[in-house]
Amino acid sequence: MVGVLLLLLVMPASATAIGITCGSGRNYTANTTFQSSIAVLAATLPGNASSSPQLFATATAGVVRALALCRRDTVNTTACTDCLASSFKYAQKMCPNRKTGATVYYDYDEVNALQPGCILGFSGDAGFLGQASSVTGNGTFFQYWNTVNLPGNARVIATAVHELLNETARDAAAAPRRFATAFMDSIGGAAPTLYSLAQCTPDLSARDCLACLRRLVGTVNATNSVRMGGRIFVLRCNIRFEAFMFYDDKNTRRIPFSSPSSMAPAPAPAPTGKIYMPMIHKVPFFVRACMQTIQIYIWHMPMIHKTYS
Ligand SMILES: *[C@@H]1O[C@H](CO)[C@@H](O)[C@H](O)[C@H]1NC(C)=O
Ligand SMILES: *[C@@H]1O[C@H](CO)[C@@H](O)[C@H](O)[C@H]1NC(C)=O
Ligand SMILES: *[C@@H]1O[C@H](CO)[C@@H](O)[C@H](O)[C@H]1NC(C)=O
Ligand SMILES: *[C@@H]1O[C@H](CO)[C@@H](O)[C@H](O)[C@H]1NC(C)=O
Ligand SMILES: *[C@@H]1O[C@H](CO)[C@@H](O)[C@H](O)[C@H]1NC(C)=O
Ligand SMILES: *[C@@H]1O[C@H](CO)[C@@H](O)[C@H](O)[C@H]1NC(C)=O
Ligand SMILES: *[C@@H]1O[C@H](CO)[C@@H](O)[C@H](O)[C@H]1NC(C)=O
């Protein structure tokens, strides 16, 4: 049973949740142990995660299981704590009285690489943190796509995006921190440089991390693979790409596009957006951030408030 409720919200450019999935199980009543368990977790889990070297923590209080993860390139641990604390508040506001809890994908700041986001999930389901639910299940699945298309040959771009995401996923799974970033230079001249990021919770094996990320990449269809950016999450892994630099990672890797020369050029699709910003990565960060913020407002801001069983 999956109900999806689309909300169009105007949100400030920083400290916003980009996605939430609410559990659809039995409701708890205020003043029960379930609620006090959440309060215990909300009080200590954000600090515990941000003080761990991996910016990750799981915890159980009463019957409630919780997971907290900040983006691995976070340098400001206060921002990590704040992001997770805000996520607890937001989850309780958006999914009141849900016994099976909620998963929040929170972006501390859309465009500022020094204020990256976090993921918080909690649930009364005994299997919530288990492999089946958090790696291969769809209960915490969430995707968020830029509605603007990349300029250029759709088939070439789709291949390039898949290649970029495949390679980033492979790098993340192979890295002990289960995190990697990459970029691919302008494909065929028209498209901007694309930047990507993949992350798993650091407790996953390399194999499980790769399987988790591959499953997400596998959901990128022909429509989505030519978007100017997108993010796909489940509780234990996530992947993102953008046409602007959104991370702070000295180990980022350039991925060359192995352009298949045999590929017949497909007709270019009709342009769907007017806010194409060539060479945005060469613009100073401040200007870029402003432009990007404008672009983000032009996104349809799909706050998808999803219910899962
Ligand atoms: C739980 O509460 C929510 C929000 O108040 C409501 O939409 C939902 O139907 C309730 N679920 C059950 C199983 O009663
Ligand atoms: C709420 O909890 C308090 C203390 O835990 C208890 O004294 C009180 O009776 C509870 N109220 C209800 C309505 O359950
Ligand atoms: C946070 O860490 C403290 C100290 O290690 C521990 O006592 C507490 O249970 C932890 N809280 C959670 C929610 O894991
Ligand atoms: C760290 O993040 C907090 C927000 O949580 C912010 O107030 C503070 O200015 C940031 N510090 C630095 C050095 O960026
Ligand atoms: C889970 O998501 C994948 C990818 O979107 C889909 O192929 C699969 O059918 C979904 N499974 C269920 C049980 O909904
Ligand atoms: C990406 O990886 C999948 C397997 O995980 C493969 O089927 C696909 O062909 C790859 N795509 C590109 C463009 O490398
Ligand atoms: C691609 O997936 C999106 C949802 O993620 C869907 O709305 C769209 O119709 C799909 N496009 C194709 C070509 O399958």
XYZ file of C-alpha atoms and ligand atoms in Angstrom:
407
model
C 0.000 0.000 0.000
C 1.720 3.130 -1.152
C -0.054 6.460 -1.145
C 1.723 9.429 -2.625
C 0.704 12.940 -1.810
C 2.241 15.727 -3.842
C 2.662 19.037 -2.134
C 3.942 22.139 -3.818
C 5.687 24.250 -1.273
C 7.759 27.356 -1.469
C 10.668 26.728 0.784
C 13.611 28.823 1.886
C 16.853 28.109 0.087
C 18.519 26.613 3.118
C 17.649 24.122 5.844
C 14.910 22.365 3.987
C 13.841 18.788 3.855
C 13.729 17.603 0.307
C 11.870 14.428 0.991
C 10.050 12.485 3.617
C 8.401 9.088 3.669
C 5.976 8.437 6.501
C 5.291 4.998 7.855
C 1.678 3.987 7.464
C 1.400 1.560 10.343
C -0.592 1.785 13.550
C -0.671 5.223 15.155
C 0.622 5.753 18.645
C -1.097 8.001 21.099
C 0.649 10.958 22.629
C 2.275 10.276 25.952
C 3.188 6.693 25.264
C 6.555 5.045 25.467
C 6.873 5.216 21.680
C 6.825 8.970 21.823
C 9.211 9.174 24.737
C 11.583 6.804 22.920
C 11.619 9.200 19.980
C 12.324 12.036 22.371
C 15.306 10.140 23.812
C 16.661 9.473 20.328
C 16.088 13.047 19.183
C 18.003 14.344 22.191
C 21.154 12.283 21.714
C 21.376 10.642 18.302
C 22.212 13.831 16.331
C 25.157 14.594 18.611
C 26.314 10.988 18.635
C 26.277 10.754 14.846
C 28.103 14.028 14.336
C 30.796 13.145 16.876
C 31.458 9.781 15.246
C 34.299 9.856 12.697
C 31.959 8.370 10.111
C 29.167 10.867 10.839
C 26.899 7.900 11.305
C 25.011 6.285 14.157
C 22.199 3.862 14.737
C 20.355 3.447 18.008
C 17.422 1.708 19.585
C 15.253 3.149 22.328
C 12.333 1.029 23.439
C 10.912 -0.381 20.238
C 12.137 2.504 18.095
C 15.062 1.927 15.746
C 16.816 4.928 14.266
C 19.566 5.702 11.799
C 21.368 9.006 11.309
C 23.904 9.825 8.612
C 25.455 13.105 7.575
C 27.086 13.590 4.239
C 30.646 12.369 4.414
C 32.164 15.618 3.136
C 30.667 17.559 6.053
C 33.383 19.503 7.834
C 31.113 21.481 10.141
C 29.886 18.937 12.660
C 27.557 21.521 14.213
C 25.770 21.612 10.887
C 25.506 17.803 11.015
C 23.950 17.897 14.491
C 21.587 20.703 13.493
C 20.537 18.933 10.314
C 19.649 15.729 12.164
C 17.890 17.577 14.976
C 15.838 19.509 12.411
C 15.016 16.239 10.683
C 13.583 14.781 13.900
C 11.394 17.862 14.332
C 10.341 17.840 10.719
C 9.478 14.145 10.759
C 7.270 14.572 13.793
C 5.552 17.544 12.223
C 4.987 15.907 8.840
C 4.180 12.404 10.035
C 2.390 12.946 13.343
C 1.463 9.872 15.307
C 2.913 7.362 12.922
C 3.972 4.282 14.790
C 6.165 3.049 11.985
C 8.038 6.315 11.958
C 9.516 8.291 9.135
C 12.534 8.761 6.932
C 13.720 12.259 6.109
C 16.218 13.339 3.483
C 17.288 16.724 4.618
C 19.326 19.260 2.760
C 20.910 21.705 5.065
C 21.644 23.986 2.157
C 20.935 23.120 -1.467
C 23.882 24.947 -2.948
C 26.493 25.393 -0.239
C 28.964 22.536 -0.255
C 29.986 23.506 3.276
C 26.460 22.912 4.606
C 25.626 19.509 3.184
C 22.642 17.431 4.145
C 21.782 14.428 6.228
C 19.485 11.430 6.391
C 17.398 10.403 9.331
C 15.108 7.415 9.632
C 13.265 5.973 12.603
C 10.613 3.343 12.934
C 8.820 1.026 15.287
C 9.237 -1.781 12.759
C 11.601 -4.408 14.152
C 13.194 -4.943 10.734
C 13.625 -1.274 9.859
C 17.430 -1.303 9.973
C 17.716 -4.743 8.418
C 18.980 -5.457 4.956
C 15.572 -6.271 3.486
C 13.956 -3.051 4.498
C 16.773 -0.537 4.322
C 18.803 -1.791 1.336
C 16.475 -3.705 -0.930
C 13.058 -2.526 0.257
C 11.125 0.283 -1.367
C 9.662 1.659 1.839
C 12.208 4.458 2.083
C 12.648 5.042 -1.655
C 12.560 8.668 -2.696
C 13.588 10.513 -5.842
C 13.793 14.164 -6.688
C 14.472 15.403 -10.217
C 15.258 18.750 -11.753
C 12.518 19.381 -14.294
C 14.906 21.055 -16.747
C 16.614 18.930 -19.381
C 20.303 19.065 -20.203
C 20.976 20.511 -23.641
C 22.405 18.288 -26.330
C 21.920 14.889 -27.870
C 19.590 12.966 -25.551
C 21.074 9.580 -26.247
C 24.660 10.710 -25.701
C 23.677 12.488 -22.508
C 21.728 9.546 -21.132
C 24.711 7.264 -21.720
C 27.074 9.757 -20.124
C 24.877 10.172 -17.059
C 24.565 6.412 -16.614
C 28.297 6.042 -16.973
C 28.970 8.813 -14.473
C 26.553 7.310 -11.938
C 27.850 3.765 -12.509
C 31.440 4.854 -11.914
C 30.580 6.977 -8.896
C 28.650 4.060 -7.383
C 31.599 1.754 -7.972
C 34.029 4.210 -6.375
C 31.777 4.735 -3.350
C 31.361 0.999 -2.744
C 35.110 0.421 -3.056
C 36.051 3.255 -0.686
C 36.249 2.367 3.021
C 34.183 5.450 3.837
C 31.524 4.322 1.327
C 31.467 7.743 -0.230
C 32.734 9.080 -3.518
C 32.330 12.065 -5.772
C 33.163 12.490 -9.424
C 32.678 14.791 -12.354
C 32.464 14.454 -16.084
C 33.493 17.241 -18.411
C 31.108 18.843 -20.809
C 29.732 16.132 -23.060
C 29.722 17.030 -26.707
C 30.233 20.721 -26.029
C 26.631 21.664 -25.245
C 26.085 20.091 -21.846
C 27.726 21.525 -18.749
C 30.152 19.581 -16.580
C 28.222 17.132 -14.429
C 29.068 16.467 -10.802
C 28.010 13.355 -8.933
C 28.052 11.897 -5.472
C 27.282 8.454 -4.072
C 27.129 7.409 -0.441
C 26.182 4.345 1.579
C 25.957 4.003 5.321
C 29.501 3.027 6.348
C 28.366 -0.198 8.000
C 27.465 -1.776 4.654
C 29.909 -4.166 3.038
C 31.377 -3.078 -0.296
C 29.169 -5.634 -1.963
C 25.929 -4.534 -0.291
C 26.793 -0.901 -0.929
C 27.312 -1.562 -4.619
C 24.084 -3.564 -4.833
C 22.187 -0.787 -3.065
C 23.566 1.923 -5.377
C 23.152 -0.158 -8.526
C 19.511 -0.605 -7.721
C 19.114 3.167 -7.504
C 20.987 3.760 -10.762
C 18.794 1.089 -12.308
C 15.705 3.231 -11.669
C 17.078 6.074 -13.823
C 14.993 5.834 -16.982
C 15.242 7.608 -20.325
C 13.306 10.623 -19.078
C 15.299 11.123 -15.910
C 18.741 10.482 -17.341
C 18.672 13.748 -19.326
C 17.610 15.918 -16.408
C 19.814 18.765 -15.225
C 20.114 17.022 -11.866
C 18.542 14.442 -9.653
C 18.739 12.532 -6.405
C 17.654 9.057 -5.482
C 17.581 7.712 -1.967
C 16.807 4.725 0.115
C 17.666 4.663 3.800
C 21.132 3.152 3.369
C 22.373 4.586 0.113
C 21.867 7.580 -2.119
C 23.131 9.060 -5.338
C 22.976 12.571 -6.736
C 24.157 14.477 -9.773
C 23.987 18.151 -10.671
C 25.268 20.564 -13.288
C 27.070 22.488 -10.541
C 29.658 21.629 -7.926
C 27.779 20.766 -4.723
C 30.338 18.900 -2.636
C 33.641 19.555 -0.921
C 35.873 16.613 -1.697
C 39.583 16.751 -2.454
C 39.476 13.155 -3.669
C 36.948 13.811 -6.395
C 37.715 11.982 -9.624
C 37.346 13.031 -13.231
C 35.505 10.400 -15.233
C 36.208 10.542 -18.942
C 33.216 9.948 -21.146
C 33.976 6.929 -23.295
C 31.936 8.304 -26.169
C 30.913 5.430 -28.383
C 31.925 6.759 -31.790
C 29.632 4.249 -33.447
C 26.667 5.841 -31.751
C 24.301 7.288 -34.327
C 23.272 10.801 -33.346
C 19.699 10.904 -32.103
C 17.585 13.942 -32.875
C 18.004 16.506 -30.136
C 14.852 16.882 -28.043
C 12.969 20.146 -28.047
C 14.361 22.356 -25.310
C 12.152 22.213 -22.248
C 13.735 24.921 -20.161
C 15.030 28.416 -20.662
C 17.375 28.519 -17.727
C 20.330 26.766 -19.270
C 23.452 28.128 -17.671
C 26.529 27.259 -19.707
C 29.854 27.055 -17.899
C 28.216 27.567 -14.552
C 31.116 25.779 -12.886
C 33.492 28.506 -14.037
C 31.501 31.243 -12.338
C 32.627 32.268 -8.844
C 30.896 30.283 -6.162
C 28.822 33.120 -4.773
C 27.381 34.050 -8.146
C 26.891 30.413 -8.968
C 25.061 29.840 -5.712
C 22.692 32.715 -6.440
C 22.023 31.507 -9.957
C 21.497 28.012 -8.708
C 19.122 29.206 -6.037
C 17.057 30.894 -8.715
C 17.097 27.717 -10.701
C 16.033 25.713 -7.711
C 13.023 27.929 -7.256
C 12.158 27.253 -10.857
C 12.257 23.544 -10.161
C 8.793 22.457 -9.315
C 9.876 21.862 -5.754
C 8.118 18.534 -5.503
C 7.892 17.888 -1.790
C 6.793 14.356 -2.035
C 5.140 13.234 1.112
C 4.858 9.552 0.690
C 3.219 6.898 2.758
C 4.563 3.396 2.768
C 3.534 0.202 4.415
C -2.587 7.667 11.616
O -2.654 9.076 11.671
C -2.578 9.697 10.409
C -2.491 11.200 10.623
O -3.277 11.610 11.665
C -3.775 9.272 9.562
O -3.729 9.890 8.290
C -3.730 7.771 9.399
O -4.859 7.336 8.689
C -3.687 7.080 10.750
N -3.437 5.659 10.526
C -4.159 4.715 11.103
C -3.785 3.302 10.774
O -5.070 4.969 11.889
C 1.079 10.577 30.658
O 2.310 10.211 31.285
C 2.369 10.591 32.631
C 3.749 10.273 33.156
O 4.409 9.330 32.383
C 1.281 9.846 33.416
O 1.317 10.232 34.770
C -0.084 10.193 32.826
O -1.088 9.441 33.474
C -0.103 9.887 31.349
N -1.342 10.356 30.773
C -2.091 9.597 29.979
C -3.336 10.222 29.446
O -1.782 8.456 29.671
C 24.861 8.485 22.592
O 26.113 8.205 23.150
C 26.083 8.051 24.567
C 27.512 7.910 25.051
O 28.210 6.976 24.279
C 25.231 6.820 24.915
O 25.165 6.666 26.295
C 23.832 7.047 24.348
O 23.057 5.889 24.556
C 23.909 7.338 22.868
N 22.579 7.680 22.401
C 22.006 7.051 21.410
C 20.639 7.498 21.032
O 22.562 6.149 20.821
C 28.480 25.558 11.056
O 27.096 25.346 10.891
C 26.286 26.200 11.690
C 24.847 25.815 11.410
O 24.563 24.609 11.947
C 26.511 27.634 11.347
O 25.731 28.446 12.213
C 27.974 27.954 11.511
O 28.209 29.260 11.074
C 28.819 26.991 10.679
N 30.220 27.249 10.927
C 31.076 27.447 9.928
C 32.493 27.652 10.322
O 30.732 27.435 8.757
C 10.881 -1.541 -5.885
O 11.437 -0.578 -6.743
C 11.999 -1.146 -7.929
C 12.666 -0.042 -8.676
O 11.839 1.050 -8.791
C 10.899 -1.810 -8.718
O 11.452 -2.388 -9.874
C 10.238 -2.882 -7.882
O 9.162 -3.440 -8.560
C 9.748 -2.291 -6.565
N 9.266 -3.347 -5.726
C 8.111 -3.255 -5.084
C 7.766 -4.402 -4.219
O 7.384 -2.281 -5.180
C 25.839 0.839 -15.879
O 25.885 -0.364 -15.119
C 24.877 -1.310 -15.450
C 25.059 -2.496 -14.546
O 25.056 -2.121 -13.234
C 24.980 -1.698 -16.912
O 23.911 -2.549 -17.238
C 24.930 -0.464 -17.792
O 25.147 -0.841 -19.139
C 25.978 0.532 -17.374
N 25.806 1.728 -18.180
C 26.829 2.437 -18.654
C 26.481 3.566 -19.558
O 27.974 2.210 -18.369
C 10.605 7.595 -15.697
O 10.287 7.556 -14.326
C 9.439 8.602 -13.896
C 9.235 8.470 -12.414
O 10.421 8.256 -11.794
C 8.121 8.526 -14.629
O 7.300 9.600 -14.232
C 8.369 8.568 -16.121
O 7.154 8.385 -16.785
C 9.347 7.493 -16.531
N 9.661 7.675 -17.933
C 9.783 6.646 -18.764
C 10.158 6.992 -20.173
O 9.607 5.506 -18.402
